[in-house]
Amino acid sequence: MSVGHTGVTTEAGLSCAEDCGVRDVQDRLGDKATAHVVVGPAGGIRRFRELQRLAPGISQRTPTLTPRRPERDGLVTRTVHPVAPPQGEYVLTETGRSMTGPIKAPADRSLAHRGVIAEARRACDERQGTP
């Protein structure tokens, strides 16, 4: 607050008292599997199996649903080729490309500070007597 500003600001920058869809999209972008689906095709067209390999530890059913959610949100375009078995390819839309930086930022930051984070956890565990 500045010296000349003595009033209380009551209007929030973003209010979603009603369902405005922001929370839903934020939840989706914060999801581990969705992050892989959006960042994965950043280098070009990816096949479904490639996206599965980018998201290890995710259930078999999840990768089937996960690429469809960003497609519904307009982040990726899916093309299914009529072959047996069916092959799906995913490519980022302009909106999807605009999301790759914000989605990658936390992971990049974590990697850059991995040592500091590990040391802080070790010190905290030591103080609290946690193994």
PDB file of C-alpha atoms in Angstrom:
ATOM      1  CA  MET A   1       0.000   0.000   0.000  1.00  0.00           C
ATOM      2  CA  SER A   2       1.358   3.431  -0.874  1.00  0.00           C
ATOM      3  CA  VAL A   3       1.494   6.353   1.562  1.00  0.00           C
ATOM      4  CA  GLY A   4      -1.316   8.143  -0.300  1.00  0.00           C
ATOM      5  CA  HIS A   5      -3.508   5.059  -0.575  1.00  0.00           C
ATOM      6  CA  THR A   6      -5.533   4.554   2.583  1.00  0.00           C
ATOM      7  CA  GLY A   7      -8.632   2.832   1.200  1.00  0.00           C
ATOM      8  CA  VAL A   8      -9.265  -0.882   1.231  1.00  0.00           C
ATOM      9  CA  THR A   9      -9.457  -2.578  -2.110  1.00  0.00           C
ATOM     10  CA  THR A  10     -12.489  -4.837  -2.215  1.00  0.00           C
ATOM     11  CA  GLU A  11     -12.471  -5.962  -5.827  1.00  0.00           C
ATOM     12  CA  ALA A  12     -10.364  -9.046  -6.509  1.00  0.00           C
ATOM     13  CA  GLY A  13      -8.378  -9.358  -9.712  1.00  0.00           C
ATOM     14  CA  LEU A  14     -10.130 -12.607 -10.588  1.00  0.00           C
ATOM     15  CA  SER A  15     -13.375 -13.803  -9.134  1.00  0.00           C
ATOM     16  CA  CYS A  16     -14.962 -17.094  -9.988  1.00  0.00           C
ATOM     17  CA  ALA A  17     -17.957 -16.990  -7.701  1.00  0.00           C
ATOM     18  CA  GLU A  18     -19.773 -18.545 -10.623  1.00  0.00           C
ATOM     19  CA  ASP A  19     -18.307 -21.394 -12.663  1.00  0.00           C
ATOM     20  CA  CYS A  20     -16.103 -19.461 -15.076  1.00  0.00           C
ATOM     21  CA  GLY A  21     -14.010 -22.446 -16.172  1.00  0.00           C
ATOM     22  CA  VAL A  22     -10.676 -21.051 -14.978  1.00  0.00           C
ATOM     23  CA  ARG A  23     -10.342 -23.469 -12.079  1.00  0.00           C
ATOM     24  CA  ASP A  24     -11.164 -26.435 -14.302  1.00  0.00           C
ATOM     25  CA  VAL A  25      -8.462 -25.511 -16.818  1.00  0.00           C
ATOM     26  CA  GLN A  26      -5.927 -24.794 -14.050  1.00  0.00           C
ATOM     27  CA  ASP A  27      -6.644 -28.179 -12.509  1.00  0.00           C
ATOM     28  CA  ARG A  28      -6.226 -29.818 -15.892  1.00  0.00           C
ATOM     29  CA  LEU A  29      -2.929 -28.062 -16.648  1.00  0.00           C
ATOM     30  CA  GLY A  30      -1.589 -28.938 -13.208  1.00  0.00           C
ATOM     31  CA  ASP A  31      -2.335 -32.615 -13.727  1.00  0.00           C
ATOM     32  CA  LYS A  32       0.842 -34.665 -14.243  1.00  0.00           C
ATOM     33  CA  ALA A  33      -0.475 -36.629 -17.216  1.00  0.00           C
ATOM     34  CA  THR A  34      -1.885 -33.564 -18.973  1.00  0.00           C
ATOM     35  CA  ALA A  35       1.398 -31.721 -18.553  1.00  0.00           C
ATOM     36  CA  HIS A  36       3.159 -34.535 -20.420  1.00  0.00           C
ATOM     37  CA  VAL A  37       0.526 -34.505 -23.153  1.00  0.00           C
ATOM     38  CA  VAL A  38       0.845 -30.752 -23.689  1.00  0.00           C
ATOM     39  CA  VAL A  39       4.640 -30.515 -23.390  1.00  0.00           C
ATOM     40  CA  GLY A  40       5.244 -33.767 -25.307  1.00  0.00           C
ATOM     41  CA  PRO A  41       3.956 -32.546 -28.693  1.00  0.00           C
ATOM     42  CA  ALA A  42       5.842 -29.248 -28.371  1.00  0.00           C
ATOM     43  CA  GLY A  43       8.465 -30.687 -30.719  1.00  0.00           C
ATOM     44  CA  GLY A  44       5.906 -31.639 -33.370  1.00  0.00           C
ATOM     45  CA  ILE A  45       3.439 -34.428 -34.042  1.00  0.00           C
ATOM     46  CA  ARG A  46       3.367 -37.230 -31.474  1.00  0.00           C
ATOM     47  CA  ARG A  47       1.649 -40.573 -31.646  1.00  0.00           C
ATOM     48  CA  PHE A  48      -0.458 -41.860 -28.791  1.00  0.00           C
ATOM     49  CA  ARG A  49       2.137 -44.463 -27.730  1.00  0.00           C
ATOM     50  CA  GLU A  50       4.834 -41.777 -27.588  1.00  0.00           C
ATOM     51  CA  LEU A  51       2.650 -39.752 -25.230  1.00  0.00           C
ATOM     52  CA  GLN A  52       2.154 -42.851 -23.077  1.00  0.00           C
ATOM     53  CA  ARG A  53       5.926 -43.290 -22.795  1.00  0.00           C
ATOM     54  CA  LEU A  54       6.337 -39.627 -21.779  1.00  0.00           C
ATOM     55  CA  ALA A  55       4.079 -40.142 -18.772  1.00  0.00           C
ATOM     56  CA  PRO A  56       5.462 -43.162 -16.867  1.00  0.00           C
ATOM     57  CA  GLY A  57       3.611 -44.404 -13.824  1.00  0.00           C
ATOM     58  CA  ILE A  58       0.206 -43.365 -15.110  1.00  0.00           C
ATOM     59  CA  SER A  59      -2.478 -46.049 -15.328  1.00  0.00           C
ATOM     60  CA  GLN A  60      -3.322 -47.653 -18.666  1.00  0.00           C
ATOM     61  CA  ARG A  61      -6.760 -46.022 -18.719  1.00  0.00           C
ATOM     62  CA  THR A  62      -5.475 -42.541 -17.897  1.00  0.00           C
ATOM     63  CA  PRO A  63      -3.432 -42.075 -21.094  1.00  0.00           C
ATOM     64  CA  THR A  64      -6.524 -42.975 -23.095  1.00  0.00           C
ATOM     65  CA  LEU A  65      -8.542 -40.215 -21.451  1.00  0.00           C
ATOM     66  CA  THR A  66      -5.773 -37.675 -20.876  1.00  0.00           C
ATOM     67  CA  PRO A  67      -5.062 -36.685 -24.519  1.00  0.00           C
ATOM     68  CA  ARG A  68      -8.766 -36.233 -25.138  1.00  0.00           C
ATOM     69  CA  ARG A  69      -9.147 -33.669 -22.369  1.00  0.00           C
ATOM     70  CA  PRO A  70      -6.596 -31.226 -23.838  1.00  0.00           C
ATOM     71  CA  GLU A  71      -8.213 -31.834 -27.219  1.00  0.00           C
ATOM     72  CA  ARG A  72     -11.570 -30.815 -25.767  1.00  0.00           C
ATOM     73  CA  ASP A  73      -9.949 -27.710 -24.252  1.00  0.00           C
ATOM     74  CA  GLY A  74      -8.462 -26.774 -27.640  1.00  0.00           C
ATOM     75  CA  LEU A  75      -4.842 -27.419 -26.619  1.00  0.00           C
ATOM     76  CA  VAL A  76      -4.145 -30.286 -29.038  1.00  0.00           C
ATOM     77  CA  THR A  77      -5.592 -31.490 -32.304  1.00  0.00           C
ATOM     78  CA  ARG A  78      -6.017 -35.242 -32.678  1.00  0.00           C
ATOM     79  CA  THR A  79      -5.983 -37.030 -36.004  1.00  0.00           C
ATOM     80  CA  VAL A  80      -7.011 -40.678 -36.082  1.00  0.00           C
ATOM     81  CA  HIS A  81      -5.814 -42.729 -39.030  1.00  0.00           C
ATOM     82  CA  PRO A  82      -8.160 -45.533 -40.144  1.00  0.00           C
ATOM     83  CA  VAL A  83      -5.714 -48.414 -39.894  1.00  0.00           C
ATOM     84  CA  ALA A  84      -5.746 -51.535 -37.766  1.00  0.00           C
ATOM     85  CA  PRO A  85      -5.037 -50.912 -34.971  1.00  0.00           C
ATOM     86  CA  PRO A  86      -6.126 -47.259 -35.091  1.00  0.00           C
ATOM     87  CA  GLN A  87      -3.310 -44.721 -34.859  1.00  0.00           C
ATOM     88  CA  GLY A  88      -3.825 -41.339 -33.273  1.00  0.00           C
ATOM     89  CA  GLU A  89      -1.520 -38.364 -33.717  1.00  0.00           C
ATOM     90  CA  TYR A  90      -1.494 -35.269 -31.567  1.00  0.00           C
ATOM     91  CA  VAL A  91      -0.224 -31.808 -32.427  1.00  0.00           C
ATOM     92  CA  LEU A  92      -0.418 -28.656 -30.332  1.00  0.00           C
ATOM     93  CA  THR A  93      -2.762 -25.864 -31.315  1.00  0.00           C
ATOM     94  CA  GLU A  94      -1.665 -22.244 -30.982  1.00  0.00           C
ATOM     95  CA  THR A  95      -3.292 -22.166 -27.544  1.00  0.00           C
ATOM     96  CA  GLY A  96      -1.464 -25.356 -26.565  1.00  0.00           C
ATOM     97  CA  ARG A  97       1.864 -23.911 -27.710  1.00  0.00           C
ATOM     98  CA  SER A  98       1.236 -20.843 -25.556  1.00  0.00           C
ATOM     99  CA  MET A  99       0.835 -23.139 -22.517  1.00  0.00           C
ATOM    100  CA  THR A 100       4.083 -25.109 -22.829  1.00  0.00           C
ATOM    101  CA  GLY A 101       6.243 -22.452 -21.141  1.00  0.00           C
ATOM    102  CA  PRO A 102       4.024 -22.002 -18.076  1.00  0.00           C
ATOM    103  CA  ILE A 103       3.615 -25.778 -17.730  1.00  0.00           C
ATOM    104  CA  LYS A 104       7.347 -26.467 -18.044  1.00  0.00           C
ATOM    105  CA  ALA A 105       8.423 -23.632 -15.737  1.00  0.00           C
ATOM    106  CA  PRO A 106       7.821 -25.445 -12.409  1.00  0.00           C
ATOM    107  CA  ALA A 107       9.616 -28.576 -13.644  1.00  0.00           C
ATOM    108  CA  ASP A 108      12.549 -26.552 -14.976  1.00  0.00           C
ATOM    109  CA  ARG A 109      12.741 -24.631 -11.712  1.00  0.00           C
ATOM    110  CA  SER A 110      12.658 -27.856  -9.686  1.00  0.00           C
ATOM    111  CA  LEU A 111      15.472 -29.333 -11.745  1.00  0.00           C
ATOM    112  CA  ALA A 112      17.562 -26.190 -11.403  1.00  0.00           C
ATOM    113  CA  HIS A 113      17.159 -26.223  -7.605  1.00  0.00           C
ATOM    114  CA  ARG A 114      17.115 -29.974  -7.032  1.00  0.00           C
ATOM    115  CA  GLY A 115      20.188 -29.933  -4.773  1.00  0.00           C
ATOM    116  CA  VAL A 116      18.949 -27.040  -2.633  1.00  0.00           C
ATOM    117  CA  ILE A 117      15.529 -28.667  -2.262  1.00  0.00           C
ATOM    118  CA  ALA A 118      17.065 -32.025  -1.287  1.00  0.00           C
ATOM    119  CA  GLU A 119      19.295 -30.354   1.313  1.00  0.00           C
ATOM    120  CA  ALA A 120      16.363 -28.364   2.745  1.00  0.00           C
ATOM    121  CA  ARG A 121      14.302 -31.554   3.040  1.00  0.00           C
ATOM    122  CA  ARG A 122      17.184 -33.391   4.690  1.00  0.00           C
ATOM    123  CA  ALA A 123      17.699 -30.571   7.195  1.00  0.00           C
ATOM    124  CA  CYS A 124      13.975 -30.347   7.956  1.00  0.00           C
ATOM    125  CA  ASP A 125      13.686 -34.114   8.430  1.00  0.00           C
ATOM    126  CA  GLU A 126      16.720 -34.012  10.735  1.00  0.00           C
ATOM    127  CA  ARG A 127      15.187 -31.209  12.845  1.00  0.00           C
ATOM    128  CA  GLN A 128      11.863 -33.040  13.080  1.00  0.00           C
ATOM    129  CA  GLY A 129      13.412 -36.462  13.644  1.00  0.00           C
ATOM    130  CA  THR A 130      11.840 -37.858  10.498  1.00  0.00           C
ATOM    131  CA  PRO A 131      13.821 -40.517   8.605  1.00  0.00           C
TER     132      PRO A 131
END
